[in-house]
Amino acid sequence: MNQSTNQTEETEESVDLLICHATVCAMDASRRVIHNGYVVVDDGVIVQIGEGAAPADIEAKQTIDATGQVLLPGFIDTHTHIFQSFLKGLGADHRLIEWLNRSALPYGALMTPYQHRLAAQLTCMEALKSGCTTLCEFFYTDQDPQLADGCIAGMEDTGIRSVFIRTFQDTGEDYGMPACMVESAEQAMDEVSRLRKDYADRGDMLSIWTGPDVTWSTTREGYRTMLDYCLSENVRYAMHIDETEVDNAMCRERYGQDIVPMLDDMGFLTDKMLGVHCVNLTDDEIRRFADHGVSISYNPVSNMYLGSGAAPIRECLDAGVNVSVGTDGAASNNTTNYLESLKFAALIQKGFSRDAARITAEQTVAMATNGGAKAIGMEDRLGSIEVGKRADLVLFEPRHLTSIPMHDPYATLVYSATPENIAATIVNGNVVYRNGSFACGLDERDLASSIETELDKLRRQLADN
């Protein structure tokens, strides 16, 4: 009887994961930093945080000794295009429209569900290896419903937290949009509903959103149809907006207004909206975003790669706009290395303004964590290390040649880090990547071989067209 009681008590005290002896950068409201701290995780949730040695009565199924390492909230990549991981380097040295027509659109029109799955495995593994725990996929190759399922399967293969944004184009052939990708907004919302139903059991590990792809492939009626659906069904949405001057030029030609004022008049600017790129926002448009609670996904590397320009991020932050960071697709980056995007995110703001203090390393990390969580509507669950929040965490190892010595963890992370500094990536309490190995069992070399085989098929198809 006593033995049975002891076993029950032991089970009750057992937790899933203990991380001890870390420098904990909590990224909470007080920006607490705990030296020699510990974090206790059970059932995917942070249940205890403390300083010094962990209590002796904590029995963990897995313990990570993080001596010398920094524990941070997992990074949230708020914008990418997964299929583009097949296309790194294609269309180089061209501006947006020319680049699209030379790389993303021709290949995107031909890719199969299996190829999307491989691309998702590649993208998500690269994201995990650079400290991302959540990835937002902006999906616009909509010609076959099974393509979305293939992409989602690949994301789920890796264990990353996923936001799948099933977008639509209801016009745009005159700008090069393949006819096979054009559909009515009504059809698109039907497919969004199908995805939400089919994946409803995933909880917050998979969120389904929608959105218009780009301004030149969306009609006014399309915007209205999508907005009505999202507001009635409580669905979040994202869109490329003000990435280049083409957005406003097209909108003036068709509707006699710039894109942001037009959307504002329609009631489209809400706290459910994530605006991607936002390079050409004016002061008035920044104010409109702030007034309506619109979040921004800042994609610094692709903005430079495509010659789009530097987004007014300091102005947005000062106005109270929530800003997050995205990598964009690997055909316009050309990686899904989130650490590289963080460094660009800070340096571009400094260089273009000639002001080294324009944005700090800590503010950049805040965009990657707090800003990302708010941008996806999960600030109550993600973005900081606090009791009750999901255990989406990253362990940063500074003891590599590029990053020693570490005087300040934020500065070392933003300015001196590479993926070799990521010791572990933890999603929902599960250690999905640690010390160069992925828990999902996928091998990088085998994946590379599979992708090359599929790329050969795509190249032959394009050559025959």
JSON list of N, CA, C and O in Angstrom, two decimals, residues 310-345:
[
{"chain": "A", "resi": 310, "resn": "ALA", "atom": "N", "xyz": [14.25, 50.13, -47.93]},
{"chain": "A", "resi": 310, "resn": "ALA", "atom": "CA", "xyz": [14.23, 49.91, -46.48]},
{"chain": "A", "resi": 310, "resn": "ALA", "atom": "C", "xyz": [12.90, 50.37, -45.90]},
{"chain": "A", "resi": 310, "resn": "ALA", "atom": "O", "xyz": [12.50, 51.52, -46.08]},
{"chain": "A", "resi": 311, "resn": "ALA", "atom": "N", "xyz": [12.23, 49.48, -45.21]},
{"chain": "A", "resi": 311, "resn": "ALA", "atom": "CA", "xyz": [10.95, 49.82, -44.58]},
{"chain": "A", "resi": 311, "resn": "ALA", "atom": "C", "xyz": [11.16, 50.80, -43.43]},
{"chain": "A", "resi": 311, "resn": "ALA", "atom": "O", "xyz": [12.17, 50.74, -42.73]},
{"chain": "A", "resi": 312, "resn": "PRO", "atom": "N", "xyz": [10.19, 51.70, -43.18]},
{"chain": "A", "resi": 312, "resn": "PRO", "atom": "CA", "xyz": [10.32, 52.70, -42.12]},
{"chain": "A", "resi": 312, "resn": "PRO", "atom": "C", "xyz": [10.01, 52.11, -40.74]},
{"chain": "A", "resi": 312, "resn": "PRO", "atom": "O", "xyz": [9.03, 52.48, -40.08]},
{"chain": "A", "resi": 313, "resn": "ILE", "atom": "N", "xyz": [10.86, 51.21, -40.30]},
{"chain": "A", "resi": 313, "resn": "ILE", "atom": "CA", "xyz": [10.57, 50.45, -39.08]},
{"chain": "A", "resi": 313, "resn": "ILE", "atom": "C", "xyz": [10.64, 51.31, -37.83]},
{"chain": "A", "resi": 313, "resn": "ILE", "atom": "O", "xyz": [9.79, 51.19, -36.93]},
{"chain": "A", "resi": 314, "resn": "ARG", "atom": "N", "xyz": [11.63, 52.19, -37.73]},
{"chain": "A", "resi": 314, "resn": "ARG", "atom": "CA", "xyz": [11.71, 53.04, -36.55]},
{"chain": "A", "resi": 314, "resn": "ARG", "atom": "C", "xyz": [10.46, 53.91, -36.42]},
{"chain": "A", "resi": 314, "resn": "ARG", "atom": "O", "xyz": [9.90, 54.06, -35.32]},
{"chain": "A", "resi": 315, "resn": "GLU", "atom": "N", "xyz": [10.01, 54.43, -37.54]},
{"chain": "A", "resi": 315, "resn": "GLU", "atom": "CA", "xyz": [8.80, 55.26, -37.53]},
{"chain": "A", "resi": 315, "resn": "GLU", "atom": "C", "xyz": [7.58, 54.43, -37.11]},
{"chain": "A", "resi": 315, "resn": "GLU", "atom": "O", "xyz": [6.71, 54.92, -36.38]},
{"chain": "A", "resi": 316, "resn": "CYS", "atom": "N", "xyz": [7.52, 53.19, -37.57]},
{"chain": "A", "resi": 316, "resn": "CYS", "atom": "CA", "xyz": [6.41, 52.32, -37.19]},
{"chain": "A", "resi": 316, "resn": "CYS", "atom": "C", "xyz": [6.42, 52.02, -35.70]},
{"chain": "A", "resi": 316, "resn": "CYS", "atom": "O", "xyz": [5.39, 52.11, -35.02]},
{"chain": "A", "resi": 317, "resn": "LEU", "atom": "N", "xyz": [7.58, 51.67, -35.16]},
{"chain": "A", "resi": 317, "resn": "LEU", "atom": "CA", "xyz": [7.69, 51.38, -33.74]},
{"chain": "A", "resi": 317, "resn": "LEU", "atom": "C", "xyz": [7.32, 52.61, -32.90]},
{"chain": "A", "resi": 317, "resn": "LEU", "atom": "O", "xyz": [6.61, 52.50, -31.90]},
{"chain": "A", "resi": 318, "resn": "ASP", "atom": "N", "xyz": [7.83, 53.77, -33.31]},
{"chain": "A", "resi": 318, "resn": "ASP", "atom": "CA", "xyz": [7.55, 55.00, -32.56]},
{"chain": "A", "resi": 318, "resn": "ASP", "atom": "C", "xyz": [6.06, 55.34, -32.57]},
{"chain": "A", "resi": 318, "resn": "ASP", "atom": "O", "xyz": [5.54, 55.93, -31.62]},
{"chain": "A", "resi": 319, "resn": "ALA", "atom": "N", "xyz": [5.36, 54.95, -33.64]},
{"chain": "A", "resi": 319, "resn": "ALA", "atom": "CA", "xyz": [3.93, 55.23, -33.75]},
{"chain": "A", "resi": 319, "resn": "ALA", "atom": "C", "xyz": [3.08, 54.20, -33.00]},
{"chain": "A", "resi": 319, "resn": "ALA", "atom": "O", "xyz": [1.86, 54.36, -32.90]},
{"chain": "A", "resi": 320, "resn": "GLY", "atom": "N", "xyz": [3.72, 53.13, -32.51]},
{"chain": "A", "resi": 320, "resn": "GLY", "atom": "CA", "xyz": [2.99, 52.10, -31.79]},
{"chain": "A", "resi": 320, "resn": "GLY", "atom": "C", "xyz": [2.54, 50.94, -32.63]},
{"chain": "A", "resi": 320, "resn": "GLY", "atom": "O", "xyz": [1.71, 50.13, -32.19]},
{"chain": "A", "resi": 321, "resn": "VAL", "atom": "N", "xyz": [3.07, 50.82, -33.85]},
{"chain": "A", "resi": 321, "resn": "VAL", "atom": "CA", "xyz": [2.73, 49.68, -34.70]},
{"chain": "A", "resi": 321, "resn": "VAL", "atom": "C", "xyz": [3.53, 48.47, -34.25]},
{"chain": "A", "resi": 321, "resn": "VAL", "atom": "O", "xyz": [4.74, 48.57, -34.00]},
{"chain": "A", "resi": 322, "resn": "ASN", "atom": "N", "xyz": [2.88, 47.33, -34.15]},
{"chain": "A", "resi": 322, "resn": "ASN", "atom": "CA", "xyz": [3.59, 46.10, -33.81]},
{"chain": "A", "resi": 322, "resn": "ASN", "atom": "C", "xyz": [4.37, 45.59, -35.02]},
{"chain": "A", "resi": 322, "resn": "ASN", "atom": "O", "xyz": [3.82, 45.45, -36.11]},
{"chain": "A", "resi": 323, "resn": "VAL", "atom": "N", "xyz": [5.66, 45.32, -34.83]},
{"chain": "A", "resi": 323, "resn": "VAL", "atom": "CA", "xyz": [6.53, 44.88, -35.92]},
{"chain": "A", "resi": 323, "resn": "VAL", "atom": "C", "xyz": [7.13, 43.52, -35.58]},
{"chain": "A", "resi": 323, "resn": "VAL", "atom": "O", "xyz": [7.62, 43.29, -34.47]},
{"chain": "A", "resi": 324, "resn": "SER", "atom": "N", "xyz": [7.07, 42.60, -36.54]},
{"chain": "A", "resi": 324, "resn": "SER", "atom": "CA", "xyz": [7.70, 41.30, -36.44]},
{"chain": "A", "resi": 324, "resn": "SER", "atom": "C", "xyz": [8.72, 41.16, -37.57]},
{"chain": "A", "resi": 324, "resn": "SER", "atom": "O", "xyz": [8.88, 42.07, -38.38]},
{"chain": "A", "resi": 325, "resn": "VAL", "atom": "N", "xyz": [9.40, 40.03, -37.63]},
{"chain": "A", "resi": 325, "resn": "VAL", "atom": "CA", "xyz": [10.44, 39.82, -38.64]},
{"chain": "A", "resi": 325, "resn": "VAL", "atom": "C", "xyz": [10.16, 38.54, -39.41]},
{"chain": "A", "resi": 325, "resn": "VAL", "atom": "O", "xyz": [9.84, 37.50, -38.82]},
{"chain": "A", "resi": 326, "resn": "GLY", "atom": "N", "xyz": [10.29, 38.60, -40.74]},
{"chain": "A", "resi": 326, "resn": "GLY", "atom": "CA", "xyz": [10.17, 37.44, -41.60]},
{"chain": "A", "resi": 326, "resn": "GLY", "atom": "C", "xyz": [11.39, 37.28, -42.47]},
{"chain": "A", "resi": 326, "resn": "GLY", "atom": "O", "xyz": [12.12, 38.25, -42.72]},
{"chain": "A", "resi": 327, "resn": "THR", "atom": "N", "xyz": [11.61, 36.06, -42.95]},
{"chain": "A", "resi": 327, "resn": "THR", "atom": "CA", "xyz": [12.73, 35.82, -43.87]},
{"chain": "A", "resi": 327, "resn": "THR", "atom": "C", "xyz": [12.33, 36.05, -45.31]},
{"chain": "A", "resi": 327, "resn": "THR", "atom": "O", "xyz": [13.18, 36.34, -46.14]},
{"chain": "A", "resi": 328, "resn": "ASP", "atom": "N", "xyz": [11.04, 35.90, -45.63]},
{"chain": "A", "resi": 328, "resn": "ASP", "atom": "CA", "xyz": [10.51, 35.79, -46.98]},
{"chain": "A", "resi": 328, "resn": "ASP", "atom": "C", "xyz": [10.96, 34.47, -47.59]},
{"chain": "A", "resi": 328, "resn": "ASP", "atom": "O", "xyz": [11.72, 33.71, -47.00]},
{"chain": "A", "resi": 329, "resn": "GLY", "atom": "N", "xyz": [10.48, 34.19, -48.80]},
{"chain": "A", "resi": 329, "resn": "GLY", "atom": "CA", "xyz": [10.81, 32.93, -49.45]},
{"chain": "A", "resi": 329, "resn": "GLY", "atom": "C", "xyz": [12.29, 32.84, -49.80]},
{"chain": "A", "resi": 329, "resn": "GLY", "atom": "O", "xyz": [12.96, 33.85, -50.04]},
{"chain": "A", "resi": 330, "resn": "ALA", "atom": "N", "xyz": [12.78, 31.61, -49.86]},
{"chain": "A", "resi": 330, "resn": "ALA", "atom": "CA", "xyz": [14.20, 31.40, -50.07]},
{"chain": "A", "resi": 330, "resn": "ALA", "atom": "C", "xyz": [14.66, 31.73, -51.48]},
{"chain": "A", "resi": 330, "resn": "ALA", "atom": "O", "xyz": [15.86, 31.74, -51.76]},
{"chain": "A", "resi": 331, "resn": "ALA", "atom": "N", "xyz": [13.73, 32.02, -52.39]},
{"chain": "A", "resi": 331, "resn": "ALA", "atom": "CA", "xyz": [14.14, 32.47, -53.72]},
{"chain": "A", "resi": 331, "resn": "ALA", "atom": "C", "xyz": [14.43, 33.96, -53.73]},
{"chain": "A", "resi": 331, "resn": "ALA", "atom": "O", "xyz": [14.99, 34.48, -54.70]},
{"chain": "A", "resi": 332, "resn": "SER", "atom": "N", "xyz": [14.06, 34.66, -52.68]},
{"chain": "A", "resi": 332, "resn": "SER", "atom": "CA", "xyz": [14.33, 36.10, -52.62]},
{"chain": "A", "resi": 332, "resn": "SER", "atom": "C", "xyz": [15.09, 36.45, -51.35]},
{"chain": "A", "resi": 332, "resn": "SER", "atom": "O", "xyz": [15.01, 37.56, -50.85]},
{"chain": "A", "resi": 333, "resn": "ASN", "atom": "N", "xyz": [15.86, 35.47, -50.84]},
{"chain": "A", "resi": 333, "resn": "ASN", "atom": "CA", "xyz": [16.56, 35.73, -49.59]},
{"chain": "A", "resi": 333, "resn": "ASN", "atom": "C", "xyz": [18.08, 35.43, -49.64]},
{"chain": "A", "resi": 333, "resn": "ASN", "atom": "O", "xyz": [18.85, 36.35, -49.40]},
{"chain": "A", "resi": 334, "resn": "ASN", "atom": "N", "xyz": [18.59, 34.32, -49.91]},
{"chain": "A", "resi": 334, "resn": "ASN", "atom": "CA", "xyz": [18.20, 33.02, -50.42]},
{"chain": "A", "resi": 334, "resn": "ASN", "atom": "C", "xyz": [18.38, 31.91, -49.39]},
{"chain": "A", "resi": 334, "resn": "ASN", "atom": "O", "xyz": [18.96, 30.87, -49.68]},
{"chain": "A", "resi": 335, "resn": "THR", "atom": "N", "xyz": [17.89, 32.11, -48.19]},
{"chain": "A", "resi": 335, "resn": "THR", "atom": "CA", "xyz": [17.90, 31.08, -47.16]},
{"chain": "A", "resi": 335, "resn": "THR", "atom": "C", "xyz": [16.64, 31.25, -46.31]},
{"chain": "A", "resi": 335, "resn": "THR", "atom": "O", "xyz": [15.88, 32.19, -46.50]},
{"chain": "A", "resi": 336, "resn": "THR", "atom": "N", "xyz": [16.48, 30.35, -45.35]},
{"chain": "A", "resi": 336, "resn": "THR", "atom": "CA", "xyz": [15.49, 30.56, -44.29]},
{"chain": "A", "resi": 336, "resn": "THR", "atom": "C", "xyz": [16.24, 30.65, -42.97]},
{"chain": "A", "resi": 336, "resn": "THR", "atom": "O", "xyz": [15.78, 30.20, -41.92]},
{"chain": "A", "resi": 337, "resn": "ASN", "atom": "N", "xyz": [17.42, 31.23, -43.02]},
{"chain": "A", "resi": 337, "resn": "ASN", "atom": "CA", "xyz": [18.26, 31.45, -41.84]},
{"chain": "A", "resi": 337, "resn": "ASN", "atom": "C", "xyz": [17.75, 32.69, -41.12]},
{"chain": "A", "resi": 337, "resn": "ASN", "atom": "O", "xyz": [18.03, 33.82, -41.52]},
{"chain": "A", "resi": 338, "resn": "TYR", "atom": "N", "xyz": [17.02, 32.49, -40.05]},
{"chain": "A", "resi": 338, "resn": "TYR", "atom": "CA", "xyz": [16.38, 33.60, -39.35]},
{"chain": "A", "resi": 338, "resn": "TYR", "atom": "C", "xyz": [17.40, 34.52, -38.67]},
{"chain": "A", "resi": 338, "resn": "TYR", "atom": "O", "xyz": [17.20, 35.73, -38.57]},
{"chain": "A", "resi": 339, "resn": "LEU", "atom": "N", "xyz": [18.51, 33.95, -38.22]},
{"chain": "A", "resi": 339, "resn": "LEU", "atom": "CA", "xyz": [19.53, 34.77, -37.57]},
{"chain": "A", "resi": 339, "resn": "LEU", "atom": "C", "xyz": [20.10, 35.80, -38.54]},
{"chain": "A", "resi": 339, "resn": "LEU", "atom": "O", "xyz": [20.38, 36.94, -38.15]},
{"chain": "A", "resi": 340, "resn": "GLU", "atom": "N", "xyz": [20.28, 35.41, -39.78]},
{"chain": "A", "resi": 340, "resn": "GLU", "atom": "CA", "xyz": [20.76, 36.35, -40.79]},
{"chain": "A", "resi": 340, "resn": "GLU", "atom": "C", "xyz": [19.75, 37.49, -40.97]},
{"chain": "A", "resi": 340, "resn": "GLU", "atom": "O", "xyz": [20.14, 38.67, -41.09]},
{"chain": "A", "resi": 341, "resn": "SER", "atom": "N", "xyz": [18.47, 37.16, -40.98]},
{"chain": "A", "resi": 341, "resn": "SER", "atom": "CA", "xyz": [17.45, 38.20, -41.13]},
{"chain": "A", "resi": 341, "resn": "SER", "atom": "C", "xyz": [17.44, 39.16, -39.95]},
{"chain": "A", "resi": 341, "resn": "SER", "atom": "O", "xyz": [17.19, 40.36, -40.11]},
{"chain": "A", "resi": 342, "resn": "LEU", "atom": "N", "xyz": [17.70, 38.65, -38.74]},
{"chain": "A", "resi": 342, "resn": "LEU", "atom": "CA", "xyz": [17.76, 39.54, -37.58]},
{"chain": "A", "resi": 342, "resn": "LEU", "atom": "C", "xyz": [18.91, 40.53, -37.70]},
{"chain": "A", "resi": 342, "resn": "LEU", "atom": "O", "xyz": [18.76, 41.72, -37.38]},
{"chain": "A", "resi": 343, "resn": "LYS", "atom": "N", "xyz": [20.06, 40.06, -38.16]},
{"chain": "A", "resi": 343, "resn": "LYS", "atom": "CA", "xyz": [21.19, 40.97, -38.32]},
{"chain": "A", "resi": 343, "resn": "LYS", "atom": "C", "xyz": [20.88, 42.04, -39.36]},
{"chain": "A", "resi": 343, "resn": "LYS", "atom": "O", "xyz": [21.13, 43.24, -39.13]},
{"chain": "A", "resi": 344, "resn": "PHE", "atom": "N", "xyz": [20.33, 41.64, -40.50]},
{"chain": "A", "resi": 344, "resn": "PHE", "atom": "CA", "xyz": [19.93, 42.61, -41.52]},
{"chain": "A", "resi": 344, "resn": "PHE", "atom": "C", "xyz": [18.88, 43.57, -40.97]},
{"chain": "A", "resi": 344, "resn": "PHE", "atom": "O", "xyz": [18.90, 44.76, -41.28]},
{"chain": "A", "resi": 345, "resn": "ALA", "atom": "N", "xyz": [17.95, 43.04, -40.18]},
{"chain": "A", "resi": 345, "resn": "ALA", "atom": "CA", "xyz": [16.87, 43.87, -39.65]},
{"chain": "A", "resi": 345, "resn": "ALA", "atom": "C", "xyz": [17.41, 45.06, -38.88]},
{"chain": "A", "resi": 345, "resn": "ALA", "atom": "O", "xyz": [16.88, 46.18, -38.99]}
]
